[in-house]
Coordinates of C-alpha atoms and ligand atoms in Angstrom, one line a residue:
M12 CA -2.4 -29.6 5.8
D13 CA -3.1 -25.9 6.5
S14 CA 0.2 -24.1 5.7
K15 CA -0.7 -21.4 8.2
I16 CA -0.5 -23.8 11.1
I17 CA 2.7 -25.4 9.8
A18 CA 4.3 -21.9 9.6
E19 CA 3.1 -21.1 13.1
V20 CA 4.5 -24.3 14.6
G21 CA 7.7 -23.8 12.5
A22 CA 8.1 -20.4 14.2
W23 CA 7.7 -22.1 17.7
V24 CA 10.4 -24.6 16.7
S25 CA 12.6 -21.8 15.6
E26 CA 12.1 -19.9 18.9
A27 CA 12.5 -22.9 21.1
Q28 CA 15.7 -23.5 23.0
R29 CA 15.0 -26.8 24.7
I30 CA 12.8 -29.2 22.7
V31 CA 11.7 -32.5 24.2
A32 CA 10.4 -35.0 21.7
L33 CA 8.3 -38.1 22.6
T34 CA 8.2 -40.6 19.7
G35 CA 6.1 -43.7 19.2
A36 CA 5.7 -46.4 16.7
G37 CA 4.1 -44.0 14.2
I38 CA 7.4 -42.3 13.4
S39 CA 8.7 -45.6 12.0
T40 CA 5.8 -46.8 9.9
D41 CA 7.2 -44.9 6.9
S42 CA 10.4 -46.9 7.4
G43 CA 8.3 -50.0 6.9
I44 CA 7.8 -51.0 10.5
P45 CA 4.1 -51.3 11.4
D46 CA 2.7 -49.8 14.6
F47 CA 0.4 -51.6 17.0
R48 CA -2.8 -49.5 17.0
G49 CA -2.8 -47.6 13.7
P50 CA -5.1 -48.8 10.8
Q51 CA -2.4 -51.1 9.5
G52 CA -1.1 -51.9 13.1
V53 CA 0.0 -55.4 14.1
W54 CA -2.7 -55.6 16.8
T55 CA -5.4 -54.0 14.6
R56 CA -4.8 -56.7 11.9
N57 CA -4.2 -59.6 14.2
P58 CA -5.5 -59.4 17.7
L59 CA -3.7 -62.6 18.7
A60 CA -0.4 -60.8 18.2
E61 CA -1.1 -59.1 21.5
K62 CA -0.4 -62.4 23.3
M63 CA 3.2 -62.4 22.0
S64 CA 3.7 -59.0 23.6
N65 CA 2.5 -60.2 27.0
I66 CA 5.2 -61.4 29.4
H67 CA 2.9 -63.9 31.2
C68 CA 1.9 -65.6 28.0
Y69 CA 5.5 -65.5 26.8
L70 CA 7.0 -67.1 29.9
A71 CA 4.2 -69.7 30.3
D72 CA 3.9 -71.0 26.7
A73 CA 6.7 -72.4 24.5
Q74 CA 4.4 -72.1 21.5
V75 CA 4.1 -68.3 22.0
R76 CA 7.9 -68.1 22.4
K77 CA 8.5 -70.1 19.2
A78 CA 6.1 -67.8 17.3
S79 CA 7.9 -64.8 18.8
W80 CA 11.3 -66.0 17.7
Q81 CA 10.0 -66.5 14.1
N82 CA 8.5 -63.0 14.3
R83 CA 11.8 -61.5 15.4
L84 CA 13.7 -63.3 12.7
G85 CA 11.3 -61.8 10.1
S86 CA 11.0 -58.3 11.5
P87 CA 11.1 -55.5 8.9
A88 CA 13.2 -53.5 11.4
W89 CA 16.4 -55.4 10.4
S90 CA 16.4 -53.8 7.0
A91 CA 14.6 -50.5 7.9
Q92 CA 16.2 -47.2 7.3
P93 CA 15.4 -43.9 9.1
N94 CA 12.9 -41.7 7.2
P95 CA 12.7 -37.9 7.0
G96 CA 10.8 -37.8 10.3
H97 CA 13.8 -39.4 12.1
L98 CA 16.2 -37.1 10.2
S99 CA 14.2 -34.0 11.3
L100 CA 14.9 -34.8 14.9
V101 CA 18.6 -35.2 14.1
E102 CA 18.5 -31.7 12.6
L103 CA 17.0 -30.4 15.9
E104 CA 19.9 -32.0 17.8
R105 CA 22.5 -30.6 15.4
A106 CA 21.0 -27.1 15.9
G107 CA 21.5 -27.5 19.7
K108 CA 17.7 -27.4 20.3
L109 CA 17.0 -31.0 21.3
H110 CA 17.1 -31.4 25.0
A111 CA 15.9 -35.0 25.1
L112 CA 14.3 -37.6 22.8
I113 CA 12.0 -39.9 24.8
T114 CA 11.1 -42.9 22.7
Q115 CA 8.7 -45.8 23.1
N116 CA 10.3 -47.4 20.1
I117 CA 12.5 -50.4 20.3
D118 CA 14.0 -50.2 16.8
E119 CA 16.9 -47.8 17.5
L120 CA 16.2 -45.9 14.3
H121 CA 16.8 -42.6 16.1
Q122 CA 20.4 -43.6 16.9
I123 CA 20.9 -45.0 13.4
A124 CA 19.6 -41.7 12.0
G125 CA 22.3 -39.9 14.0
N126 CA 20.8 -38.8 17.3
S127 CA 23.3 -39.3 20.1
P128 CA 22.6 -42.3 22.3
E129 CA 22.9 -40.2 25.5
R130 CA 20.1 -38.0 24.3
V131 CA 17.7 -40.9 23.5
I132 CA 15.7 -42.2 26.4
E133 CA 14.4 -45.7 25.4
V134 CA 11.6 -46.4 27.8
H135 CA 10.7 -49.8 26.3
G136 CA 14.3 -51.0 25.6
S137 CA 15.7 -52.3 22.4
M138 CA 14.9 -55.2 20.1
R139 CA 18.5 -55.2 19.0
R140 CA 19.6 -56.8 22.3
F141 CA 18.4 -60.0 24.0
M142 CA 18.1 -60.6 27.7
C143 CA 17.9 -63.7 29.9
W144 CA 14.9 -63.8 32.2
G145 CA 16.9 -66.1 34.5
C146 CA 20.2 -64.4 35.1
G147 CA 19.7 -61.0 33.4
M148 CA 22.5 -61.5 30.9
R149 CA 22.3 -59.2 27.9
G150 CA 23.9 -59.2 24.5
P151 CA 23.3 -58.6 20.8
M152 CA 20.1 -60.0 19.4
Q153 CA 21.7 -61.2 16.2
A154 CA 23.7 -63.8 18.2
V155 CA 20.5 -65.5 19.4
L156 CA 18.8 -65.1 16.0
E157 CA 21.7 -67.1 14.5
R158 CA 20.8 -70.0 16.9
V159 CA 17.1 -69.8 15.7
R160 CA 18.2 -69.9 12.1
A161 CA 20.3 -72.9 12.9
G162 CA 17.2 -74.8 14.2
E163 CA 16.7 -73.9 17.9
A164 CA 13.0 -72.9 17.9
D165 CA 13.1 -71.6 21.5
P166 CA 16.7 -71.0 22.5
H167 CA 17.6 -70.8 26.2
C168 CA 20.4 -69.1 28.1
R169 CA 23.7 -71.0 27.6
T170 CA 24.9 -69.8 31.1
C171 CA 21.8 -70.5 33.3
G172 CA 19.3 -72.3 31.1
G173 CA 16.8 -69.4 31.5
I174 CA 14.2 -68.2 29.0
L175 CA 15.6 -65.7 26.5
K176 CA 13.6 -62.7 25.2
S177 CA 14.3 -59.4 23.5
D178 CA 15.5 -56.7 25.9
T179 CA 12.3 -54.8 25.6
I180 CA 9.5 -54.2 28.1
S181 CA 6.6 -56.5 27.3
F182 CA 3.1 -55.8 28.5
G183 CA 2.8 -57.0 32.1
Q184 CA 6.5 -56.4 32.7
Q185 CA 7.8 -53.7 35.0
L186 CA 9.3 -50.6 33.5
V187 CA 12.7 -49.6 34.6
P188 CA 12.1 -46.9 37.3
E189 CA 15.3 -45.0 36.7
V190 CA 14.5 -44.7 33.0
I191 CA 11.0 -43.5 33.6
D192 CA 12.2 -41.0 36.2
R193 CA 14.7 -39.6 33.6
A194 CA 11.9 -39.3 31.0
M195 CA 9.6 -37.6 33.4
Q196 CA 12.3 -35.2 34.5
A197 CA 13.3 -34.4 30.9
A198 CA 9.6 -33.8 30.0
G199 CA 9.4 -31.0 32.6
Q200 CA 12.6 -29.3 31.4
G201 CA 11.7 -28.2 27.9
D202 CA 10.0 -25.2 26.3
L203 CA 8.5 -27.1 23.5
F204 CA 7.2 -30.7 23.7
L205 CA 6.7 -32.6 20.4
A206 CA 4.6 -35.8 20.8
V207 CA 5.1 -37.7 17.5
G208 CA 3.5 -40.9 16.3
S209 CA 2.1 -42.2 19.5
S210 CA -1.5 -43.0 20.3
L211 CA -0.6 -41.7 23.9
Q212 CA -2.6 -44.5 25.4
V213 CA 0.2 -46.2 27.3
Y214 CA 1.0 -44.9 30.8
P215 CA 3.1 -43.8 32.5
I216 CA 4.8 -42.4 29.4
A217 CA 1.7 -40.7 28.1
G218 CA 1.8 -38.7 31.3
T219 CA 5.0 -36.9 30.0
V220 CA 2.5 -34.7 28.1
E221 CA 0.9 -33.5 31.3
V222 CA 4.3 -33.1 33.0
A223 CA 5.4 -30.9 30.1
R224 CA 2.2 -28.9 30.2
A225 CA 2.4 -28.3 34.0
A226 CA 6.0 -27.0 33.5
G227 CA 4.7 -24.4 31.0
S228 CA 6.0 -26.1 27.8
R229 CA 4.2 -25.6 24.5
I230 CA 2.7 -28.9 23.3
V231 CA 2.5 -30.0 19.7
I232 CA 1.1 -33.4 18.7
V233 CA 1.9 -34.9 15.3
N234 CA -0.3 -38.0 14.8
A235 CA -2.6 -39.2 12.1
Q236 CA -5.3 -40.3 14.6
P237 CA -6.7 -38.3 17.5
T238 CA -5.1 -38.8 20.9
P239 CA -6.6 -38.3 24.4
F240 CA -4.3 -35.2 24.8
D241 CA -5.4 -33.3 21.7
D242 CA -7.5 -30.8 23.8
L243 CA -4.5 -30.0 25.9
A244 CA -2.2 -29.3 23.0
D245 CA -1.3 -25.9 21.5
A246 CA -1.4 -27.5 18.1
V247 CA -2.4 -30.8 16.6
L248 CA -0.9 -31.7 13.2
P249 CA -2.7 -34.8 11.9
G250 CA -0.7 -35.4 8.7
S251 CA 1.9 -37.9 7.8
I252 CA 4.9 -37.6 10.1
S253 CA 7.6 -38.0 7.5
E254 CA 6.0 -35.0 5.6
V255 CA 5.0 -32.8 8.6
L256 CA 8.2 -33.0 10.7
P257 CA 10.6 -31.9 7.9
R258 CA 8.2 -28.9 7.3
I259 CA 8.1 -27.8 10.9
C260 CA 11.8 -28.5 11.6
A261 CA 13.1 -27.0 8.3
R262 CA 16.1 -24.9 9.3
P263 CA 15.7 -21.3 8.3
L264 CA 18.8 -19.0 8.4
S265 CA 17.3 -17.3 11.4
W266 CA 17.6 -20.4 13.6
K267 CA 19.8 -19.6 16.6
S268 CA 21.7 -22.4 18.1
A269 CA 20.9 -22.9 21.8
R270 CA 24.5 -23.7 22.5
Ligands
LIG326 P1 0.6 -47.0 18.7 O1 0.7 -48.1 17.7 O2 -0.3 -47.1 19.9 O3 0.2 -45.6 17.9 C1 0.9 -45.2 16.8 C2 0.1 -44.0 16.3 O4 0.9 -43.4 15.2 C3 -1.3 -44.2 15.8 O5 -2.2 -43.4 16.5 C4 -1.2 -44.0 14.3 O6 -2.4 -43.3 13.8 C5 0.0 -43.0 14.2 N1 0.7 -43.1 12.9 C6 1.2 -44.3 12.4 N2 1.9 -44.0 11.3 C7 1.8 -42.6 11.1 C8 2.3 -41.7 10.1 N3 3.1 -42.2 9.1 N4 2.1 -40.4 10.3 C9 1.3 -40.0 11.3 N5 0.8 -40.8 12.3 C10 1.0 -42.1 12.2 O7 2.1 -46.7 19.1 P2 2.7 -46.3 20.5 O8 1.9 -45.2 21.1 O9 4.2 -46.0 20.2 O10 2.6 -47.6 21.4 C11 2.9 -48.9 20.9 C12 4.0 -49.6 21.7 O11 4.5 -50.6 20.8 C13 5.2 -48.7 21.9 O12 5.3 -48.5 23.3 C14 6.4 -49.5 21.4 O13 7.2 -50.1 22.5 C15 5.9 -50.7 20.7 N6 6.1 -50.7 19.2 C16 7.3 -50.2 18.7 C17 7.6 -50.2 17.3 C18 8.9 -49.6 16.9 O14 9.9 -49.7 17.6 N7 9.0 -49.1 15.6 C19 6.6 -50.7 16.5 C20 5.4 -51.2 17.0 C21 5.2 -51.2 18.4

């Protein structure tokens, strides 16, 4: 990657007082969790996997649910550790520069890396919790996975008998309006918007880039593949996230804390 552009973006990070980051599945691939649409993505390799992410298929078909529970059991996320990309965003928070971290990810690696939960806006929920489709009860996912390990192929809610799923937003499922509002509001409050590891194809969250631009924020996209917003960005850094983010977020002595 051209070191001139890295130095220029590094200077923008250094100057920025309120950075808003939007992260997608690409920030976690170097932690061993595949994305959906990258070259090694779950959907790229197995188009049938898309069915398991669709709420209508999930609710209608016990076979889809059984396959989903097996998938959850074997998810690489349970043993994944944050990588230097996640740690760079922790650095930004420690320096008092990170206004908000909007994430489409469901793996909680940002919080595990050390970002404060109140700064992380999880627009698609968390795979570390389950929810009941019938009564809305929520709890730790591991408790349900124990039941699957013990032989229940499609466990149901012990309170109401409803279908259980991970507490994530599946395709076809409604987003939580308050969470989306918070993300949109935060996107318009920064002076530098970092879009990291997202194909920026899923709305309304992809629209945070436009909200940030309209509010006068600088836009930097860090993603291996082109996105529909590359023309609108001030800089596009197409390298590996776990290499690029530490370089642009490296903390020179001149960094001033925003707080
Ligand atoms: P996506 O799969 O649509 O796009 C990921 C992008 O990241 C791709 O364009 C890919 O080229 C890029 N990328 C992957 N690894 C990279 C790397 N190391 N360096 C640079 N670029 C890299 O992901 P999305 O836009 O986040 O949308 C997918 C949806 O799927 C999300 O909304 C999320 O809820 C869910 N998802 C989450 C996880 C997770 O939590 N880790 C994993 C898979 C899918």
